[in-house]
PDB file of C-alpha atoms in Angstrom:
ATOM      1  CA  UNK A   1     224.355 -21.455  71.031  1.00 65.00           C
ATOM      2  CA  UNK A   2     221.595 -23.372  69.348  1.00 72.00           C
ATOM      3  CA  UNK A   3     220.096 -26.531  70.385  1.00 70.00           C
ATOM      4  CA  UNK A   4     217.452 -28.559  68.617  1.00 74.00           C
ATOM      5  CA  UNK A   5     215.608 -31.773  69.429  1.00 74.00           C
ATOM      6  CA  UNK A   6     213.858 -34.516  67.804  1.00 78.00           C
ATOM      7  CA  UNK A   7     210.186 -33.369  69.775  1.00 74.00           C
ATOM      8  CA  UNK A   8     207.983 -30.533  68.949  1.00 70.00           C
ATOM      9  CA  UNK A   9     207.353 -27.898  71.495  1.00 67.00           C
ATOM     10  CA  UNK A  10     204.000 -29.891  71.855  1.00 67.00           C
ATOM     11  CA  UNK A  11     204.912 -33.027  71.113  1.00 72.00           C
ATOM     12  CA  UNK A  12     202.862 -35.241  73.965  1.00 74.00           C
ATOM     13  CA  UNK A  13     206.072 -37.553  76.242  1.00 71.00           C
ATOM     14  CA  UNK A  14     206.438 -39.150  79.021  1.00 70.00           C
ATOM     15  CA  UNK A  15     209.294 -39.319  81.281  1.00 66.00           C
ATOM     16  CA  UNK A  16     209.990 -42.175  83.984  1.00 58.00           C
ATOM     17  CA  UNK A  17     212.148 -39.666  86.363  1.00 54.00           C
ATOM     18  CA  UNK A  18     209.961 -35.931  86.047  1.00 55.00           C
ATOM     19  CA  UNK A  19     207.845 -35.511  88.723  1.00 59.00           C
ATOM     20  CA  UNK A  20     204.428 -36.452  87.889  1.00 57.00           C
ATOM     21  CA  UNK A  21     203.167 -39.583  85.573  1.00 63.00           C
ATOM     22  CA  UNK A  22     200.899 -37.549  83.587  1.00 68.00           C
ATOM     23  CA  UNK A  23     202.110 -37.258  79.846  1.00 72.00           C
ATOM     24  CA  UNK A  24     203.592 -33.799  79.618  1.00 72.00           C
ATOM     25  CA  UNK A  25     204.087 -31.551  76.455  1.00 71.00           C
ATOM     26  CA  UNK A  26     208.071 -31.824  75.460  1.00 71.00           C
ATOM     27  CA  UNK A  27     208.705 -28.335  75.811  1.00 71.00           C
ATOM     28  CA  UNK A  28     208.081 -28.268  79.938  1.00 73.00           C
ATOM     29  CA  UNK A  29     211.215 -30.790  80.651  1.00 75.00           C
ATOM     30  CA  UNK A  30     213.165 -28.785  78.365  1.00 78.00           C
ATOM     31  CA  UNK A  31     212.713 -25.537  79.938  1.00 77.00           C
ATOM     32  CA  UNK A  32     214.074 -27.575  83.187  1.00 78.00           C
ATOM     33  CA  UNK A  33     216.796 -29.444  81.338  1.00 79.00           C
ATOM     34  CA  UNK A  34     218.823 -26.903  79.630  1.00 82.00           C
ATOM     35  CA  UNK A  35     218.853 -24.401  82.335  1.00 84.00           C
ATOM     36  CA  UNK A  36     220.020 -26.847  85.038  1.00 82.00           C
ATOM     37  CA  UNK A  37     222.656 -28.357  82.492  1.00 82.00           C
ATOM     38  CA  UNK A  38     223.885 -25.238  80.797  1.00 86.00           C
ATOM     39  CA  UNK A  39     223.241 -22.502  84.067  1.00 85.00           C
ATOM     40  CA  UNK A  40     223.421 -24.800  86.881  1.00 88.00           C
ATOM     41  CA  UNK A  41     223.965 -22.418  90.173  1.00 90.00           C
ATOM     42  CA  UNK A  42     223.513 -19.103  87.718  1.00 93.00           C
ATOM     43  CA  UNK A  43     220.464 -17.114  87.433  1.00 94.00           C
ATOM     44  CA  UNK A  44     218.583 -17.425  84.193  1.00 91.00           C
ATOM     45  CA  UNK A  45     216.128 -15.431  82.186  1.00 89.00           C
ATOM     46  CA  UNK A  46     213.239 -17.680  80.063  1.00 83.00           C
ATOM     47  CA  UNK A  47     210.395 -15.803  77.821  1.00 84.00           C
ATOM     48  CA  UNK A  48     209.158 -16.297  74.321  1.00 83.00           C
ATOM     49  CA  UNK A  49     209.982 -14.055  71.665  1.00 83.00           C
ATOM     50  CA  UNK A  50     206.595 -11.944  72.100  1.00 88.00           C
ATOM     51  CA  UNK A  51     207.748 -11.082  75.792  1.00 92.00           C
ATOM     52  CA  UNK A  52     209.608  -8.039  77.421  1.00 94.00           C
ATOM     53  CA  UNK A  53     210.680  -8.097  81.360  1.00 95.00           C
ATOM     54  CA  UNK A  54     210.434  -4.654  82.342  1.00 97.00           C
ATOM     55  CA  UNK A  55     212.758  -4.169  85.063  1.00 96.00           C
ATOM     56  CA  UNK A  56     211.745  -1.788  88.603  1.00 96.00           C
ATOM     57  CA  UNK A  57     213.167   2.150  88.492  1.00 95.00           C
ATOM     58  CA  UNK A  58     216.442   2.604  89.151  1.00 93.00           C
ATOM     59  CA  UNK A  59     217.708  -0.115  87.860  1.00 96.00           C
ATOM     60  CA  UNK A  60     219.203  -0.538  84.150  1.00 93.00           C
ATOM     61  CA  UNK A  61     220.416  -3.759  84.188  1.00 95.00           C
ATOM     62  CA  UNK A  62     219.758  -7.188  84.413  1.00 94.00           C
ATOM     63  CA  UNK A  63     223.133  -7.559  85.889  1.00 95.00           C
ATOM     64  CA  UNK A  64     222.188  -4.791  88.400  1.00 96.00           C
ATOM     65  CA  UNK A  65     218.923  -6.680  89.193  1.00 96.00           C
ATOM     66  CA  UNK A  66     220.583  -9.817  90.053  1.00 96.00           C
ATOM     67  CA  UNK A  67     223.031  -8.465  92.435  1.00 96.00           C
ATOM     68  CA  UNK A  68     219.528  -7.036  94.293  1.00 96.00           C
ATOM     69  CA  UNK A  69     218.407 -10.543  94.399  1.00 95.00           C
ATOM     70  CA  UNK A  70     221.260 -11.951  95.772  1.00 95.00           C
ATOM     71  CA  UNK A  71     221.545 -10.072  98.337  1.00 94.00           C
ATOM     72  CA  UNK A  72     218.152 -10.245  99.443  1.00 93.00           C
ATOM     73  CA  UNK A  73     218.508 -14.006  98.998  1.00 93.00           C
ATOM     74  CA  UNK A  74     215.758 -14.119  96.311  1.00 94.00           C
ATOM     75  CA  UNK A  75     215.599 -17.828  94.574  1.00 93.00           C
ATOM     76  CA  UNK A  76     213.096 -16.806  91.620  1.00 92.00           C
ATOM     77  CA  UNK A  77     210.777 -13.815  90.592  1.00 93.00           C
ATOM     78  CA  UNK A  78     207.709 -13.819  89.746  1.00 94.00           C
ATOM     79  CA  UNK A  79     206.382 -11.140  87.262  1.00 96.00           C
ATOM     80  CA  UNK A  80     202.560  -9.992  85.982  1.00 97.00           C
ATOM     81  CA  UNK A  81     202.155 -11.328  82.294  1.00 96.00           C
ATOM     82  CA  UNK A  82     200.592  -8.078  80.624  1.00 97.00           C
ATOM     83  CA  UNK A  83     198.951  -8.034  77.291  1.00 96.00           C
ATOM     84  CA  UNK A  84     200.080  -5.133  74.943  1.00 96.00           C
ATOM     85  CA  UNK A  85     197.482  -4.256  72.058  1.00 94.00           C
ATOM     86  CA  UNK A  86     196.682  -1.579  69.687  1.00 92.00           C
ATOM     87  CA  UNK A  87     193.419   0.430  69.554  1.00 92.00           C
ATOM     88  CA  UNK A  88     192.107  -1.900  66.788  1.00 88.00           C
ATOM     89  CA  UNK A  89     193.851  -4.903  65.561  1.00 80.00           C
ATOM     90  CA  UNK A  90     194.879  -4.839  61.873  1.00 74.00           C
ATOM     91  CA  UNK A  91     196.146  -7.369  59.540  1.00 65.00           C
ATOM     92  CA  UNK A  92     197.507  -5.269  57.197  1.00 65.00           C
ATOM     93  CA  UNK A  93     201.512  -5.953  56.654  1.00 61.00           C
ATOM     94  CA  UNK A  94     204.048  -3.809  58.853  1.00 64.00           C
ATOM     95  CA  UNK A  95     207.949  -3.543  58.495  1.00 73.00           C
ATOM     96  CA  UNK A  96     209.469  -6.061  61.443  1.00 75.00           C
ATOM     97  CA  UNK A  97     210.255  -4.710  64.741  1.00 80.00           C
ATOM     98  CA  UNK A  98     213.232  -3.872  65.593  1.00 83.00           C
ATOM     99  CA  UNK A  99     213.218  -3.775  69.205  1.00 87.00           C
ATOM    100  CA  UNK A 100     210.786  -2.484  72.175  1.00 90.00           C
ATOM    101  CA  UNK A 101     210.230   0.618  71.147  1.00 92.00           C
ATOM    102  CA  UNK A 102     208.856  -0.820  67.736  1.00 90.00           C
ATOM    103  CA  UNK A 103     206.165  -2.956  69.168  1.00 91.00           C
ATOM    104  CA  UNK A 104     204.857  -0.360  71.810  1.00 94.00           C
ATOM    105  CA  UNK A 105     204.423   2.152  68.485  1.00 92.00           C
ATOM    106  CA  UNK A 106     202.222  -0.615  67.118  1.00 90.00           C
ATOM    107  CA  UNK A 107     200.277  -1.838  70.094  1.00 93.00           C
ATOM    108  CA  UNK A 108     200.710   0.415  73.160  1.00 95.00           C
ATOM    109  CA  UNK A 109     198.131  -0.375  75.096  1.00 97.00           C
ATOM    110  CA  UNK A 110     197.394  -2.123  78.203  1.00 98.00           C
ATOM    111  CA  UNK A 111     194.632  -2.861  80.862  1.00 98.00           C
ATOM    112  CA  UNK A 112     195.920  -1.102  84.392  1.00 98.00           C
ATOM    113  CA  UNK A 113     194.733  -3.087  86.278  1.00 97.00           C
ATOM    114  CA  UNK A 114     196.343  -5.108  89.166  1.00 97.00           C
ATOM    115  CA  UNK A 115     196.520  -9.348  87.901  1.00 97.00           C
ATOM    116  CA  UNK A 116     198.569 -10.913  90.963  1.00 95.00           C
ATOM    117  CA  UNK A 117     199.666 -10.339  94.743  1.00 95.00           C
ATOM    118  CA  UNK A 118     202.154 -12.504  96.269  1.00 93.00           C
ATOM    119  CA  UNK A 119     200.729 -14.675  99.596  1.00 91.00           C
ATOM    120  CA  UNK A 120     202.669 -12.751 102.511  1.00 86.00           C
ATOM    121  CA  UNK A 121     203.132 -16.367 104.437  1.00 82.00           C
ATOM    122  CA  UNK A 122     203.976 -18.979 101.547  1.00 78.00           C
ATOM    123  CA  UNK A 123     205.023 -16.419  98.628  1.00 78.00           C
ATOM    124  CA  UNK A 124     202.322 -18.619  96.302  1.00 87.00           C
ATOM    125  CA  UNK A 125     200.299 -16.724  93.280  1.00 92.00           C
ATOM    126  CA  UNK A 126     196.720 -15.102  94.142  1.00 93.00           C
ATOM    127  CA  UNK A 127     195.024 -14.442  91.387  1.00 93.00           C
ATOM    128  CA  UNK A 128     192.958 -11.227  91.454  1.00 94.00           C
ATOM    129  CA  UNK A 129     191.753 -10.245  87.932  1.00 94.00           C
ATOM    130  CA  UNK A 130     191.886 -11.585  84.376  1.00 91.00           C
ATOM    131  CA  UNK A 131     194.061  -9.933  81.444  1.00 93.00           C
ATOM    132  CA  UNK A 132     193.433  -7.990  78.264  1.00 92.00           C
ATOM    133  CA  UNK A 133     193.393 -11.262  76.630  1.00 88.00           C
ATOM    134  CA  UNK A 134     190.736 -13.322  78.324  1.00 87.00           C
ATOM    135  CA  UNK A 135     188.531  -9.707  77.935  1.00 89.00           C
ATOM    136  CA  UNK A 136     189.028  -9.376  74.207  1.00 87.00           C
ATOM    137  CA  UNK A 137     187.939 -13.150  73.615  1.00 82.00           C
ATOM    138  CA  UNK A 138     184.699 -12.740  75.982  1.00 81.00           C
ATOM    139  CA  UNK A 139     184.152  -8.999  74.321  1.00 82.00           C
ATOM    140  CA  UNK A 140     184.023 -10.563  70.679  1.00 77.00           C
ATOM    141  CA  UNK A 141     182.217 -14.463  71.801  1.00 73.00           C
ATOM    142  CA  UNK A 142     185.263 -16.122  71.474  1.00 71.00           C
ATOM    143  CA  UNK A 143     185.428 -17.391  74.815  1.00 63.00           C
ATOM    144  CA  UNK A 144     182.288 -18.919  75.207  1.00 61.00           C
ATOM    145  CA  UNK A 145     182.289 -22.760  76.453  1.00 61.00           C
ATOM    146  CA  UNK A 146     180.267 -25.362  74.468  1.00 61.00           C
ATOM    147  CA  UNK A 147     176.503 -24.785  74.852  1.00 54.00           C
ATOM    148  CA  UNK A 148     175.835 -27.865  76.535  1.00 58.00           C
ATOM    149  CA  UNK A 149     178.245 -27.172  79.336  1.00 58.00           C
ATOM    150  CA  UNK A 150     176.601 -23.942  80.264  1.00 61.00           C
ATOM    151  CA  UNK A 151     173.769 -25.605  82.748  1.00 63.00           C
ATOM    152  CA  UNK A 152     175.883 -28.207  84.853  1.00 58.00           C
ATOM    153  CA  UNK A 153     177.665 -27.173  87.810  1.00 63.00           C
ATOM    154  CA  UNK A 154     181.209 -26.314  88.284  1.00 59.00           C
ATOM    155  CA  UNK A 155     182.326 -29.681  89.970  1.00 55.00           C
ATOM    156  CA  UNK A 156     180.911 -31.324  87.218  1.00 53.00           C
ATOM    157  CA  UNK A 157     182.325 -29.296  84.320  1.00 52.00           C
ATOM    158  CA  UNK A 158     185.733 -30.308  85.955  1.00 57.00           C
ATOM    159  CA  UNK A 159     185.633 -33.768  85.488  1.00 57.00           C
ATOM    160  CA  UNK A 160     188.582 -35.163  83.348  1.00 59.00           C
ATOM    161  CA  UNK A 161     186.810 -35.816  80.089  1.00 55.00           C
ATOM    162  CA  UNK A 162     184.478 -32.226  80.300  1.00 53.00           C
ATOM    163  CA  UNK A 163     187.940 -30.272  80.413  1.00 55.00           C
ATOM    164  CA  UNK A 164     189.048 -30.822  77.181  1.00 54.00           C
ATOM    165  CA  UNK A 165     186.057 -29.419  75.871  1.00 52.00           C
ATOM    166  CA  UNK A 166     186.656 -25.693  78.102  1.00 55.00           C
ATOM    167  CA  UNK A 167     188.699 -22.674  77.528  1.00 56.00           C
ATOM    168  CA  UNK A 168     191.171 -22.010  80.280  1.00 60.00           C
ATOM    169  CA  UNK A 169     191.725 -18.205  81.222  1.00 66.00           C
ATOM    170  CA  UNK A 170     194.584 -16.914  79.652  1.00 78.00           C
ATOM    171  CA  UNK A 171     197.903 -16.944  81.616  1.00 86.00           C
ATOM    172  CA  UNK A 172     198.258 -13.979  83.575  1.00 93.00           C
ATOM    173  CA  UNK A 173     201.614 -14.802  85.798  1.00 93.00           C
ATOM    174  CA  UNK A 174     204.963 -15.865  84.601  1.00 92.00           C
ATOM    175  CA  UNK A 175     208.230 -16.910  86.609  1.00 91.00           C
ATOM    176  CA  UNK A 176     210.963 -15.637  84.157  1.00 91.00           C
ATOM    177  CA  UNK A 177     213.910 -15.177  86.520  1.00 93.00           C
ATOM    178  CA  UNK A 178     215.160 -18.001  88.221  1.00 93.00           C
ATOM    179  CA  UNK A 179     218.114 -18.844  90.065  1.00 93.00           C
ATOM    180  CA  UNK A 180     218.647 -22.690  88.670  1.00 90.00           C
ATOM    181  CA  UNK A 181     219.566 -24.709  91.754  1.00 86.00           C
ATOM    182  CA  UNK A 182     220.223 -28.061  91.957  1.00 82.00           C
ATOM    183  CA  UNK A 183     216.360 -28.575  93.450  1.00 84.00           C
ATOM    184  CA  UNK A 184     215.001 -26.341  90.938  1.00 86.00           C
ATOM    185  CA  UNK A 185     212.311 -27.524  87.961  1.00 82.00           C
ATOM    186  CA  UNK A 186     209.695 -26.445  85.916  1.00 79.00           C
ATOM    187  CA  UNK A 187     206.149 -27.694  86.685  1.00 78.00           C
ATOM    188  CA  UNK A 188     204.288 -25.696  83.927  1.00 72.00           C
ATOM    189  CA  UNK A 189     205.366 -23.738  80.747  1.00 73.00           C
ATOM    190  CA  UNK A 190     205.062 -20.488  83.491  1.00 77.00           C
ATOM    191  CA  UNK A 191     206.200 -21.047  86.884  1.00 81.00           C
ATOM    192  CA  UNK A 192     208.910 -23.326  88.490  1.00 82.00           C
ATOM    193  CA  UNK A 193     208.565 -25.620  91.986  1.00 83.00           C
ATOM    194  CA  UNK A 194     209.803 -23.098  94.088  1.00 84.00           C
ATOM    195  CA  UNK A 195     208.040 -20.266  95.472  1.00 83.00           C
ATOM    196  CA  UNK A 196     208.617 -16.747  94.605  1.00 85.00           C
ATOM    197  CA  UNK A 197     209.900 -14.251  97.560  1.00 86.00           C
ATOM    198  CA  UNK A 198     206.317 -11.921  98.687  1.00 88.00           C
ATOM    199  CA  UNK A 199     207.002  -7.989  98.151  1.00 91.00           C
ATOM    200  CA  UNK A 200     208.814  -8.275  94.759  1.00 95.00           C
ATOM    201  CA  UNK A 201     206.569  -8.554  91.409  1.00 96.00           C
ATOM    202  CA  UNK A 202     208.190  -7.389  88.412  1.00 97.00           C
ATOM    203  CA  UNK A 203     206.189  -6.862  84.845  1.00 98.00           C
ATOM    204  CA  UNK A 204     206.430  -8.970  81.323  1.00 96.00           C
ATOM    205  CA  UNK A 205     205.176  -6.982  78.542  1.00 96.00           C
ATOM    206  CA  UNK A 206     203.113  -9.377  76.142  1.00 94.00           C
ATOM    207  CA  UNK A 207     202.643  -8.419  72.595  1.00 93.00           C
ATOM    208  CA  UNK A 208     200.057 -10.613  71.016  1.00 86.00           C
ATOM    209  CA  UNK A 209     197.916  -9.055  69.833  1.00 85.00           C
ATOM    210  CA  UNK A 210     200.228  -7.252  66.844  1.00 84.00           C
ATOM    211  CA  UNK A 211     200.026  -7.644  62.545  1.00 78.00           C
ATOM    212  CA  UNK A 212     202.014 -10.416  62.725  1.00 80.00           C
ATOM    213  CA  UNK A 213     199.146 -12.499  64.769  1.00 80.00           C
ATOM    214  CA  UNK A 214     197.082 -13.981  61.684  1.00 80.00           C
ATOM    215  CA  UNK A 215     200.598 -15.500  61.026  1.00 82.00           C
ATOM    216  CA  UNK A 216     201.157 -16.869  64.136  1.00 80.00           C
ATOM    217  CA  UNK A 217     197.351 -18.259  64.945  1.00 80.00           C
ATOM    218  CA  UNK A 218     197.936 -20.261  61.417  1.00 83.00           C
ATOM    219  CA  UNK A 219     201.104 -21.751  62.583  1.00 81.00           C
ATOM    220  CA  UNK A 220     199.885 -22.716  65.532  1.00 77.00           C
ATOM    221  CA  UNK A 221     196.947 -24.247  64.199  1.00 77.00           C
ATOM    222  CA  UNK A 222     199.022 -26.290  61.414  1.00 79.00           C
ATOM    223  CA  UNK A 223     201.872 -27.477  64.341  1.00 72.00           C
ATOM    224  CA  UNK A 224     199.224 -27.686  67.087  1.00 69.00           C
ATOM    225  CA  UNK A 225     202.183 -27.711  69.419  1.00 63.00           C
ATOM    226  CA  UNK A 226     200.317 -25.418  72.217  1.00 64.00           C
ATOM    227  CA  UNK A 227     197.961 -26.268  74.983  1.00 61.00           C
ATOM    228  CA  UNK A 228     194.833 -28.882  74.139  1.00 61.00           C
ATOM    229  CA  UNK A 229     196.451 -29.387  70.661  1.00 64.00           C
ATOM    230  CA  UNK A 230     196.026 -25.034  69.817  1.00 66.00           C
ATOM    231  CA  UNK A 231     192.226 -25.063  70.327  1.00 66.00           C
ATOM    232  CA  UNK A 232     192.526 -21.932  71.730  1.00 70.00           C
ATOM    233  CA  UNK A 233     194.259 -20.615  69.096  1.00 73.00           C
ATOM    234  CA  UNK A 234     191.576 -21.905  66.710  1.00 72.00           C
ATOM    235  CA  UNK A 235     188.662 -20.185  68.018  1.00 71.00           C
ATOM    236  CA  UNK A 236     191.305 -16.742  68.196  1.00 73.00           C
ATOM    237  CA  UNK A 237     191.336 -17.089  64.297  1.00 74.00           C
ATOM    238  CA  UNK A 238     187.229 -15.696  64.720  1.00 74.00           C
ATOM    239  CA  UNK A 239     189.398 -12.232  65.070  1.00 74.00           C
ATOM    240  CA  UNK A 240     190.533 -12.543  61.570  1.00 70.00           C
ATOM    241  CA  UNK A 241     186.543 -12.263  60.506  1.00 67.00           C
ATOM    242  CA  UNK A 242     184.990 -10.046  63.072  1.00 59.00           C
ATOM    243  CA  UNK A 243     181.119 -10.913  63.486  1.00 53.00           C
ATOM    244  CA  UNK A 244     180.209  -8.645  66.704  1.00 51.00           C
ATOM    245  CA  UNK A 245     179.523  -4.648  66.437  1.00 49.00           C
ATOM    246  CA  UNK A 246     182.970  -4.144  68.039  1.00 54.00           C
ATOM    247  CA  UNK A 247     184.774  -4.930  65.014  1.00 59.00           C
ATOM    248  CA  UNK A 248     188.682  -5.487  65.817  1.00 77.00           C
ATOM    249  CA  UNK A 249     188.744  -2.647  68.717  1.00 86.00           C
ATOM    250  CA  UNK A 250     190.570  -4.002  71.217  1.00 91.00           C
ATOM    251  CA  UNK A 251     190.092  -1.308  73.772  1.00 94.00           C
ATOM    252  CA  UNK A 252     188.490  -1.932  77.137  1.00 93.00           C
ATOM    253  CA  UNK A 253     186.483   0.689  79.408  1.00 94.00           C
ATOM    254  CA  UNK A 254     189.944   1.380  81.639  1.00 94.00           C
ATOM    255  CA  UNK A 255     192.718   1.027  78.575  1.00 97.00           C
ATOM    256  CA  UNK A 256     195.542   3.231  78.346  1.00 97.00           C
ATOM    257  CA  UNK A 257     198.514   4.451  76.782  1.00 97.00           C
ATOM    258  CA  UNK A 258     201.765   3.341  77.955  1.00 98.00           C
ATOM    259  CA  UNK A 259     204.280   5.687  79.390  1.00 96.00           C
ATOM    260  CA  UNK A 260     206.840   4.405  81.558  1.00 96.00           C
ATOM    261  CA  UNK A 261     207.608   1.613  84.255  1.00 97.00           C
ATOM    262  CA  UNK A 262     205.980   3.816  86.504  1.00 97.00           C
ATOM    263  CA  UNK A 263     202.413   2.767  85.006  1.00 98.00           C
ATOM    264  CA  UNK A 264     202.920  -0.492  86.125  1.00 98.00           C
ATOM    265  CA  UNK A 265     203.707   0.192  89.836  1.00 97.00           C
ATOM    266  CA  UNK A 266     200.881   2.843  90.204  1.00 97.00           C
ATOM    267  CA  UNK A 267     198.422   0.292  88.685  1.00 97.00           C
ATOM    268  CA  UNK A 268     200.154  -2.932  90.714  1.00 97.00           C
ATOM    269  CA  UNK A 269     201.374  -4.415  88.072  1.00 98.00           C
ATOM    270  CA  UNK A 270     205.034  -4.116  89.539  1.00 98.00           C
ATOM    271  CA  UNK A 271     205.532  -4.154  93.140  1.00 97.00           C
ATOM    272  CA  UNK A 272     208.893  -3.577  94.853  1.00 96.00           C
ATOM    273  CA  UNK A 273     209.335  -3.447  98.297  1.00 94.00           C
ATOM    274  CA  UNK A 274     211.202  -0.437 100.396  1.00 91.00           C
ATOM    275  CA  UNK A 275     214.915  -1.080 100.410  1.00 88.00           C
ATOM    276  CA  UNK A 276     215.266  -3.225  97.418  1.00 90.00           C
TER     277      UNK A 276
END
């Protein structure tokens, strides 16, 4: 099934019965809307096209997976959001991916290092490092906030009309499985109003950082459909004319290869508890 819709992805709304006032980009309410008409009472996978779930050893299916989380009365999952990238990012043209296996050939590393833990008591998102992506902007002085910002405190710099000036961390969490209840809704383009179950973290592979990104960074600058109108996206397109002495590597101090779904749970990027 296809749908379309007269709004852009980014296209700025607002909508009398969501649950905030604030204008909100188009594509949040949908992510709520078709779900909960389509799927109502079923579980649901959401990711973009550059996005993998990895699921835990043992089990092959998503089917499988589901029938886990039923019985342990799961309502949604949340999983680590984990940049994929090559040793050095290149430009130069490369057949299309086929599948998985393609895009780990062309960019198959990763940063082990743990991005999440679950709060035992509430189940909400802790932080506890930043991703390959937020690194490879600060390695090459991409993510560097307006000069003039750099002396005022941090109370200040969050004031309403300083924001729009700043460069948010990239996203490092993502709630891609989700049972869609009848109380269920999205309240960002990453994580729903309910809170994931502590113990179970699974893994979304991210592959941004491939050949085909000089395409993408100019369609999102032309559409500027993504978050503060795609200014991140324009200061990315710096990695299409390397200044610093790094050049395009892309590899951090603790980088490696990718194996298996085992990486992932010795490095806490996957967690699943005993008995799952």
């Amino acid at each position: 099934m296809v749908l379309s819709s007269p709004y852009s992805y980014g296209q700025v709304i607002k909508l009398t019965d969501w649950q905030t006032k604030k204008p909100v980009r188009a594509g949040v309410p949908m992510k709520t809307v078709i779900p909960s008409h389509f799927l109502a009472n079923q579980w649901a996978i959401y990711a973009d096209a550059d996005e993998f779930l990895f699921l835990p050893p043992g089990i092959s299916t998503v089917q499988d997976l589901i029938k886990r989380l039923e019985r342990g009365r799961y309502r949604a999952v949340v999983a680590s959001l984990v940049d994929f990238f090559p040793a050095q990012l290149s430009f130069t043209s490369h057949e299309a991916p086929e599948n998985l296996e393609d895009l780990i050939k062309e960019a198959s590393f990763f940063d082990p290092i743990p991005l999440i833990t679950l709060d035992p008591d509430e189940g909400k998102i802790i932080r506890l490092n930043k991703g390959a992506s937020s690194r490879i902007l600060y390695k090459h002085g991409i993510y560097q906030n307006p000069w003039f910002l750099k002396p005022l405190p941090s109370f200040v710099k969050r004031l309403p009309y300083l924001k729009k000036h700043q460069l948010t961390s990239s996203a490092i969490s993502k709630t891609p499985l989700i049972r869609w209840d009848s109380d269920v809704r999205m309240v960002g383009s990453h994580r729903a109003n309910i809170e994931a179950q502590p113990g179970l973290i699974l893994t979304s592979a991210h592959f941004k950082f491939t050949s085909d990104l000089e395409r993408r960074i100019k369609m999102a600058i032309k559409l500027r459909s993504y978050s503060g109108k795609s200014r991140k996206y324009t200061r990315l397109a710096k990695l299409m004319h390397p200044t610093s002495d790094s050049g395009n590597s892309l590899l951090g101090p603790d980088s490696k290869k990718f194996n298996s779904v085992e990486d992932f749970i010795e490095c806490e990027l996957m967690t699943v508890p005993d008995g799952f």
